[in-house]
Each structure stands twice: as C-alpha cells, then as structure tokens.
CSV table of C-alpha atoms and ligand atoms in Angstrom, one decimal:
chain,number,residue,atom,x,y,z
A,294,UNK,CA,3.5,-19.7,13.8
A,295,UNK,CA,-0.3,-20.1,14.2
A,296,UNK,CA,-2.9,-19.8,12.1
A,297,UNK,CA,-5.8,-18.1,14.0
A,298,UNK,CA,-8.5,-17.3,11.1
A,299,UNK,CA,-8.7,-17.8,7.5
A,300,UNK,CA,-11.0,-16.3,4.9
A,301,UNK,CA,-11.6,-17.4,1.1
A,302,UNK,CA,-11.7,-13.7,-0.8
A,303,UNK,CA,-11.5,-13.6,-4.5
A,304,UNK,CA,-10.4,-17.0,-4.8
A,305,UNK,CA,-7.3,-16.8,-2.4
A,306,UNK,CA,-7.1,-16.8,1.6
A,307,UNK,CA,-6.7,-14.5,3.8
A,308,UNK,CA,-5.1,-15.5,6.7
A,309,UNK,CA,-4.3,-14.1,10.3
A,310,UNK,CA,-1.0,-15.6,12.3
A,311,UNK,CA,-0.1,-15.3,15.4
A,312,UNK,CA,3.7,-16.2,16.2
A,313,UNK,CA,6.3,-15.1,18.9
A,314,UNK,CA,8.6,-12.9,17.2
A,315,UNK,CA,12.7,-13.1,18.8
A,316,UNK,CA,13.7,-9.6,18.0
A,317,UNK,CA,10.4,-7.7,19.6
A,318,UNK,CA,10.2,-10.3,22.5
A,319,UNK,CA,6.4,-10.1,22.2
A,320,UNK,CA,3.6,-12.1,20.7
A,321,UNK,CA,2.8,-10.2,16.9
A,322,UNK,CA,0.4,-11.1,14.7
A,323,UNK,CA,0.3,-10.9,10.8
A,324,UNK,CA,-2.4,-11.0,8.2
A,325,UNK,CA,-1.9,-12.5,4.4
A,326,UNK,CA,-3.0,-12.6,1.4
A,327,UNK,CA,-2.6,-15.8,-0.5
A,328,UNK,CA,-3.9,-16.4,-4.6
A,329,UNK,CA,-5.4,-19.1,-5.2
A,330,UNK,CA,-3.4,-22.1,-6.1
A,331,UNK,CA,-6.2,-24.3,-8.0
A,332,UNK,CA,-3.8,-24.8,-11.1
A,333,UNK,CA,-0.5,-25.5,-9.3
A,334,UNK,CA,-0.4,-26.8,-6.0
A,335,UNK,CA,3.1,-26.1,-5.9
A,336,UNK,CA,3.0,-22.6,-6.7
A,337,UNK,CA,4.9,-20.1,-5.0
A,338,UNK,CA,4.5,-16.5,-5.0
A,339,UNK,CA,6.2,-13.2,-4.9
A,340,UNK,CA,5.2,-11.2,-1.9
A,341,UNK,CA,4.4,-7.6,-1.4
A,342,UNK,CA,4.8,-6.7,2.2
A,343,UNK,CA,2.5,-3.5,3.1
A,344,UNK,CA,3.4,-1.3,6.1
A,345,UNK,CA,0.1,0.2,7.8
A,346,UNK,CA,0.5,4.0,9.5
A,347,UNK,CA,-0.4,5.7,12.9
A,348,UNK,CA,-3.3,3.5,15.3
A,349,UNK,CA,-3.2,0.4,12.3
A,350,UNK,CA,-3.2,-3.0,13.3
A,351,UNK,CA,-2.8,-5.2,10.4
A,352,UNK,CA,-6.8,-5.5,9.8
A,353,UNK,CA,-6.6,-1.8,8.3
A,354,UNK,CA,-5.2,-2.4,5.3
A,355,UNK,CA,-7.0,-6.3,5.0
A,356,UNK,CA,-10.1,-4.7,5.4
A,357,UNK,CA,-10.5,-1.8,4.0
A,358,UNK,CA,-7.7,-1.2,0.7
A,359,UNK,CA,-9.9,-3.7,-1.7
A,360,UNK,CA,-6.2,-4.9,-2.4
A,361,UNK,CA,-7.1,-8.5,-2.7
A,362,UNK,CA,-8.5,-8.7,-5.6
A,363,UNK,CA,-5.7,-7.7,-7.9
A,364,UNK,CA,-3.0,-9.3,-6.1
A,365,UNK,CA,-5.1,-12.2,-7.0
A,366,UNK,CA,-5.5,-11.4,-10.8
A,367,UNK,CA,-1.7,-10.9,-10.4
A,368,UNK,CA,-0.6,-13.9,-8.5
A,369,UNK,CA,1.1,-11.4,-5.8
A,370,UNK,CA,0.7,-12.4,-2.1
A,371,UNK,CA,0.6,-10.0,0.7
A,372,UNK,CA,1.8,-9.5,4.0
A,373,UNK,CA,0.5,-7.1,6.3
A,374,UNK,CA,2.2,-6.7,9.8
A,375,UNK,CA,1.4,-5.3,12.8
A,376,UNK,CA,2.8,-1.3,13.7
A,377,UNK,CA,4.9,-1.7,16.8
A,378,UNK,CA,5.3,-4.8,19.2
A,379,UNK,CA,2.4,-5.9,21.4
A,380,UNK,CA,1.6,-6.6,25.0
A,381,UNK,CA,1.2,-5.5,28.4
A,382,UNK,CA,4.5,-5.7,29.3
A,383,UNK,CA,5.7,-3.3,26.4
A,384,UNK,CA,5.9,0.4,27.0
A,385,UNK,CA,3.4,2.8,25.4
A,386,UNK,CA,2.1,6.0,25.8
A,387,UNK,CA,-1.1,7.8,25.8
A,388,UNK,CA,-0.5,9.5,22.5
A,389,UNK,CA,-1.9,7.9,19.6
A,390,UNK,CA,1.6,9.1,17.8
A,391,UNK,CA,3.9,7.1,20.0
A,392,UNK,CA,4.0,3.4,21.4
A,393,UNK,CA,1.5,0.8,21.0
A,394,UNK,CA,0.6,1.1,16.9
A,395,UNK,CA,3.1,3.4,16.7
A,396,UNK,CA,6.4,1.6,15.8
A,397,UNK,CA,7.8,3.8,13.2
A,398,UNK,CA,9.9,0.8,11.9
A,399,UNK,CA,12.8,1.8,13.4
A,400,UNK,CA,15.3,-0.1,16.2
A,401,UNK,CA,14.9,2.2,19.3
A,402,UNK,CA,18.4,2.9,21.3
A,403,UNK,CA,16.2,4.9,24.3
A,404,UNK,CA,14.7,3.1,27.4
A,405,UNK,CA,12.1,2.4,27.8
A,406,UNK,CA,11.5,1.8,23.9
A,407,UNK,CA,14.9,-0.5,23.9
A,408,UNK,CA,13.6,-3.8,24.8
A,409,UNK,CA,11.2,-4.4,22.3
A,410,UNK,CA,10.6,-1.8,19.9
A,411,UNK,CA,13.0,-3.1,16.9
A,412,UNK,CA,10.1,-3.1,13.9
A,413,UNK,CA,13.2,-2.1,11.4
A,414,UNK,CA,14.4,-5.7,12.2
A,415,UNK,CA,11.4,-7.4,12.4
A,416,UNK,CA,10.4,-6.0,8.8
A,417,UNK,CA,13.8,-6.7,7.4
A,418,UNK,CA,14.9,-9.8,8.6
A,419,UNK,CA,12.6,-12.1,10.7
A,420,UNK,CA,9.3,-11.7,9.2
A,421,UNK,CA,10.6,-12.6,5.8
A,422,UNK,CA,12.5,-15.4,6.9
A,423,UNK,CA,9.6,-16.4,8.8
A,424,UNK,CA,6.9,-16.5,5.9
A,425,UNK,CA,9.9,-17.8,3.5
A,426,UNK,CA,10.2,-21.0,5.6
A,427,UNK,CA,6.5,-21.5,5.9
A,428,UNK,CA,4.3,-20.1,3.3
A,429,UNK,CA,4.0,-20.3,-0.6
A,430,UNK,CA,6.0,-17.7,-1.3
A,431,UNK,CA,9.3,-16.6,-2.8
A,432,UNK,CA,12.2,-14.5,-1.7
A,433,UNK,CA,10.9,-11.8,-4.4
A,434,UNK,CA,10.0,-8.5,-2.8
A,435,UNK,CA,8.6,-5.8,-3.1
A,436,UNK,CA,7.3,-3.2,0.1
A,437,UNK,CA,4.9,-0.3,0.3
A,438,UNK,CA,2.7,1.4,2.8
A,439,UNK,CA,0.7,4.4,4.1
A,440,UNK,CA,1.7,7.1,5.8
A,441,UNK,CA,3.9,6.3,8.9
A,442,UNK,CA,3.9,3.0,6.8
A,443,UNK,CA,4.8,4.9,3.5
A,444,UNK,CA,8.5,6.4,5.4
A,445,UNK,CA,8.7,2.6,6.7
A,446,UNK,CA,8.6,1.3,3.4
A,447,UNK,CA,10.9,4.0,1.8
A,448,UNK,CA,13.3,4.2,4.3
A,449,UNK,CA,13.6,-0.1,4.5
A,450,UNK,CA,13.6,0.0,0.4
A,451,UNK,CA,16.2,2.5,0.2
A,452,UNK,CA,18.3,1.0,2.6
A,453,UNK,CA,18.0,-3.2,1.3
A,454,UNK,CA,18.5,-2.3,-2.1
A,455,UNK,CA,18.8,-6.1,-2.8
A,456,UNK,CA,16.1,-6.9,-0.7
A,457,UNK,CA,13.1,-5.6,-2.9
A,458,UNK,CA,12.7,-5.2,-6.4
A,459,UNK,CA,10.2,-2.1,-5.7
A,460,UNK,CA,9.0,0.6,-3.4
A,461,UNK,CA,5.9,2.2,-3.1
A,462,UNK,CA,4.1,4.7,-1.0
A,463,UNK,CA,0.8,6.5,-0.5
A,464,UNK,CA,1.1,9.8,1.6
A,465,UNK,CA,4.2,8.8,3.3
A,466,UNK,CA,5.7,10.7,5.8
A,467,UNK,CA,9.0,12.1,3.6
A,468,UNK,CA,11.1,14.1,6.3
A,469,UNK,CA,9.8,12.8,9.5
A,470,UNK,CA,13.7,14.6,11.3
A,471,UNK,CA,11.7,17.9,10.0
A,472,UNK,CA,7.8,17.0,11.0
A,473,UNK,CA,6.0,16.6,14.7
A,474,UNK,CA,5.3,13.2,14.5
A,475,UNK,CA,9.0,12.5,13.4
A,476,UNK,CA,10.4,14.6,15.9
A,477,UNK,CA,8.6,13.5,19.1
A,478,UNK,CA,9.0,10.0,18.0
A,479,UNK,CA,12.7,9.9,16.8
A,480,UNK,CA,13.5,12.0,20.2
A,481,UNK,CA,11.7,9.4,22.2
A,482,UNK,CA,12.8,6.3,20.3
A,483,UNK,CA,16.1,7.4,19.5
A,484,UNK,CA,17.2,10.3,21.8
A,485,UNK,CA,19.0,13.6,21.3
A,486,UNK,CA,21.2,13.2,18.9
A,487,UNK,CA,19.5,14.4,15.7
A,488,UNK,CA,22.1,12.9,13.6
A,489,UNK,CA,21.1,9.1,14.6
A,490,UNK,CA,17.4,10.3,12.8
A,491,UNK,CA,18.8,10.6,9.6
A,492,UNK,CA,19.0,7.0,8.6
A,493,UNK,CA,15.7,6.8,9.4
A,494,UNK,CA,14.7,9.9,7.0
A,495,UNK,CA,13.3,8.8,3.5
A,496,UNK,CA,14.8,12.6,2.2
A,497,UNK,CA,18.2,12.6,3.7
A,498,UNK,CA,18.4,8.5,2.4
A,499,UNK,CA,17.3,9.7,-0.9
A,500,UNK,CA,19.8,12.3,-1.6
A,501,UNK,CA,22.8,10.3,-0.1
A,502,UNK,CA,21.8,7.2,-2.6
A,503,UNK,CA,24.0,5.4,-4.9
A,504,UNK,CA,21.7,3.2,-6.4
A,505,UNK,CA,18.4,4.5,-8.1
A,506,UNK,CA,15.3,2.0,-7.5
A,507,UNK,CA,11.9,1.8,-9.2
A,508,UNK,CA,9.6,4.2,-6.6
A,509,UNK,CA,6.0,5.4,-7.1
A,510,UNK,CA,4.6,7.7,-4.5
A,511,UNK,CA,1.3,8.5,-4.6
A,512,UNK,CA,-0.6,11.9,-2.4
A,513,UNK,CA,-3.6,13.3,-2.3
A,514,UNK,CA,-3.9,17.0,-2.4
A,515,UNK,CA,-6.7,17.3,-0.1
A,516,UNK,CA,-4.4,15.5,2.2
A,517,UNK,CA,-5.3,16.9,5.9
A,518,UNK,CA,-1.5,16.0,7.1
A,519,UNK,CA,0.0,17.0,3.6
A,520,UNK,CA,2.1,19.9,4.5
A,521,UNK,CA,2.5,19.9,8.2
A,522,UNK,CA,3.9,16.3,8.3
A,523,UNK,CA,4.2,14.4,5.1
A,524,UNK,CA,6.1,16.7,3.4
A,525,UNK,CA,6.6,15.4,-0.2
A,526,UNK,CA,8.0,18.4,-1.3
A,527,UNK,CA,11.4,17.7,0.5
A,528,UNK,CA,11.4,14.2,-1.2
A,529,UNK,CA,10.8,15.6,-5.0
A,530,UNK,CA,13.6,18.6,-4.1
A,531,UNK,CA,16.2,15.9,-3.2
A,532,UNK,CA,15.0,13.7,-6.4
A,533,UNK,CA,15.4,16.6,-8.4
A,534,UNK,CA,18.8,17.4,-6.6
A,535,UNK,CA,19.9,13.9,-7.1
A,536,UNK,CA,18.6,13.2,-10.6
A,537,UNK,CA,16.5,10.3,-8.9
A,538,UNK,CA,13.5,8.8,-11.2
A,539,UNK,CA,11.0,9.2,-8.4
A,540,UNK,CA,7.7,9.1,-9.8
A,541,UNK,CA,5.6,10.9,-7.6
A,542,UNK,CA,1.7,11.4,-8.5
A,543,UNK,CA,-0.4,14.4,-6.6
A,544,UNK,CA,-4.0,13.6,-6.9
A,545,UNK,CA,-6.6,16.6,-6.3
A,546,UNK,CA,-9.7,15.9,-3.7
A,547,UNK,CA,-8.0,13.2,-2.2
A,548,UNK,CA,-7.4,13.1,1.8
A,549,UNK,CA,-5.6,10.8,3.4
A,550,UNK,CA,-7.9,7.7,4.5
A,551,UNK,CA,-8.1,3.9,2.7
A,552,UNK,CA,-10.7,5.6,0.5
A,553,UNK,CA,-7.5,6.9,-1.3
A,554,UNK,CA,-5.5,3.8,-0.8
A,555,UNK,CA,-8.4,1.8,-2.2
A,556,UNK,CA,-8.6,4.1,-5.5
A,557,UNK,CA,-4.7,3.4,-6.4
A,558,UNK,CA,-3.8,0.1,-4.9
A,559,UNK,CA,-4.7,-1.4,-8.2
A,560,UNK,CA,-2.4,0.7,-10.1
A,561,UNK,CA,0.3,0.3,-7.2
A,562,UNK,CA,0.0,-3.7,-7.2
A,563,UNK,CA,0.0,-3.3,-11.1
A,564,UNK,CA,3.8,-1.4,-10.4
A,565,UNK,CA,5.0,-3.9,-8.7
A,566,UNK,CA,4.3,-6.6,-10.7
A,567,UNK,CA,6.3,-5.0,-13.3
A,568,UNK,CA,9.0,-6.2,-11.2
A,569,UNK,CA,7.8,-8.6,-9.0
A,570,UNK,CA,7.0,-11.3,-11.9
A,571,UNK,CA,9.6,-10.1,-14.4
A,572,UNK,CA,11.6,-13.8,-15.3
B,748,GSH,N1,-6.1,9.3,14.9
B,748,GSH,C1,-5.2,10.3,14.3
B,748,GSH,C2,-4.9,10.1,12.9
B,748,GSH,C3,-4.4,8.7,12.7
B,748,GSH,C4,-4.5,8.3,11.2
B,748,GSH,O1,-4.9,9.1,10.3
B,748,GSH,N2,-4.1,7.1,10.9
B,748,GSH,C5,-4.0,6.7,9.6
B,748,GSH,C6,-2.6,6.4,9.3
B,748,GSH,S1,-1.6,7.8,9.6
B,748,GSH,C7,-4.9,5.4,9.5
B,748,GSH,O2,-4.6,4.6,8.6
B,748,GSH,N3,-5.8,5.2,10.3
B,748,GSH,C8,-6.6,4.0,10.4
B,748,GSH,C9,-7.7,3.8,9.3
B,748,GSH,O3,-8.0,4.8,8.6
B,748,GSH,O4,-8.2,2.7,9.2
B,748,GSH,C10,-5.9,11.7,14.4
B,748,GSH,O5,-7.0,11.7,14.8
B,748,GSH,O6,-5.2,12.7,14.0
C-alpha cells in the first residue's frame, strides 16, 4: 500500500493510502488515524474501524467528526475506508443511493454489481489483514459508523462476533429489508429474493442472535431520515423481544449531519475503549 498524504493532528498522523484491493478489483483508498508514539516506538494500537454513509468518501469522517483528538488521549487508532469500490470501470448509477459511494457493505450476487462490489469482504477480511501486516496496530477491534455506515457496522459486528470487541452506531439504518434505500439497493445488489436481504438486516440479525455484544446506538430526534429509513424503533422492539442489552440513546434537536457525530464521538470512542484496552 501507498502512503499518499500525511498530517500531524493532536500529536498523531493522519494518513491517506492508496492500495489495490483483490476482492473489489479496483484501486481503494483508506484514511487513518495513528496516536502518537513519542514514548514507545514500538507501540501498537487497538483499532476502531469507522464505516462512513450515503455519498462519503473516507475524508467525511477525517474531516469533519473532531474524532482525532480522543482516539489520541485514548491511544485508539482509526481506520476509515472508502463506501463502495472505485473507478471507471465499476458500475454506478445516477442515484446518489446506489453505486459509486454507495456500497452498503454487502457482497452483491446481481450483475452488474457482481464484479466488484464485495465491501462486506473487504471490511471483514482484507482491510484488516492489510493494516495488521503493515501498520502499528493490533488485531483488537472494535467497528462503528453512520448511517448506511451505522447498518454496515451492526450487521459486520453482529455477524464476527469474535472479530470486534464492540459495536457502535450513530443513526444507523436498522431495517434497511423494510426502508427505500434498503430496498432499492438490496433489490439491485442482491436481486429478488427478499430472503437473501436478511443477513444483511441489523433487526432480523439481532433477534436471530445467540450471543449478546456490547452495542451503543446513538439518534437524533430531529433526525430528517429518522422514521422513513433509519428506523430504530424496529431495532429496540427486537432488543426488547430478545432480551438484548442494546443501549440505544435518542437525543432531541439533533439531525443527522457530523455536527451530531462530532457531539458524541467522544463518548462513543470512550465505549470502546472500555473494551478495546481492557488487559
Ligand atoms: N445527499 C443525500 C443525503 C446523503 C447524506 O445525508 N449522507 C450522509 C450519510 S447518509 C453524509 O454523511 N453525508 C456527507 C457529509 O455530511 O459529509 C440527500 O440529499 O438526501
């Protein structure tokens, strides 16, 4: 992988790479978030990986969550990949909600998704492998995200129990089988059979779970998506059902922009580190 820019922010680096990823056949690039290692060059650290939502690259989050200055405090790195695979030669649409920035973190089974748009893999299994082998860091995980990112992060959590040692979300999309965005992206990336969706659905996972994990969620009120496609509701019926310890926080006058994400993030990085740095 190449480094292609690097940034000293409270003490760390952040960094930009640019790498050709095997399961999306395309060039991605990554940001990061690395604490400073003045003390101990030898340092490794536990890494949250954030997933971005609808039109992100991954200079949304970088830029505009404030994030970097308690994952410093906390000695958590972070990495921040892209929403869907790249390129002129990938398909996309002219919806903002599907394609390009639209990746859903899913494996797509329909043409002409197929070929490249595989983000569930990606997130799982080569992008950690890849920072593993060649950054500071240490198999310790922990995943959140925002919106489309949010369902990406719930629905990888849920499924890798052993993977991460935390989940978080901020407005996350909760029943995307049951929402537009879901449904004109699952039926496009994974065709007509509604029952492939479900192992993509953060609600259906929840209440079909056999092992509880930690899981904050975290929506504003004034949330301008908040009943028509998040639907958090859904997810707090099935925790109830379930007797899942979701903790899931409604905030009032809060929409659903990084100003939001930038007024919690402390308290989110703060959750994971509960787990993240436990011996
Ligand atoms: N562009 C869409 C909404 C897209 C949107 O809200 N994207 C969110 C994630 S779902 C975001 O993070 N946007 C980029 C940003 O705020 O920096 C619209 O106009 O309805």
């Amino acid at each position: 992988m190449k480094l292609i820019s690097e940034t000293k922010v409270f003490d760390g680096h952040q960094q930009r790479y640019e790498h050709a990823s095997e399961v999306l056949d395309c060039t991605m690039r990554f940001s990061v978030f690395l604490p400073s290692q003045a003390e101990n060059k030898s340092q490794k650290f536990p890494v949250l990986y954030w997933l971005s939502g609808l039109t992100c690259t991954d200079e949304n989050f970088s830029q505009k969550a404030g994030a970097q200055r308690m994952a410093s405090e906390l000695g958590i790195a972070l990495v921040i990949p892209d929403t869907s695979p790249r390129g002129d030669d990938v398909a996309d649409d002219e919806g903002y909600d599907l394609g390009q920035g639209a990746g859903f973190y899913l494996n797509a089974t329909q043409l002409p998704w197929k070929p490249h748009y595989r983000m569930y893999d990606y997130i799982v299994d080569e992008l950690p492998q890849l920072v593993e082998a060649n950054l500071p860091v240490t198999d310790r995980r922990a995943i959140s995200g925002h919106s489309m990112g949010g369902h990406g992060a719930l629905v990888i959590g849920m499924r890798n129990p052993g993977h991460y040692e935390s989940i978080s979300a901020f407005s996350p999309i909760c029943n995307p089988i049951s929402c537009p965005w879901g449904e004109k992206a699952f039926s496009a990336y994974l065709g007509a059979d509604r029952q492939s969706w479900e192992e993509y659905d953060a609600t259906v996972l929840l209440s079909r779970a056999t092992e509880q994990q930690p899981i904050l969620i975290s929506q504003g009120e004034d949330d301008e998506f908040l009943e028509q496609q998040l639907k958090p509701n859904a997810l707090e019926t099935a925790a109830e059902a379930a007797g899942y310890p979701l903790k899931m926080e409604h905030h009032a006058g809060y929409d659903h922009s990084y100003y939001f994400i930038a007024s919690f993030i402390e308290q989110h990085l703060r959750f994971h580190a509960d787990y993240l740095l436990k011996p």
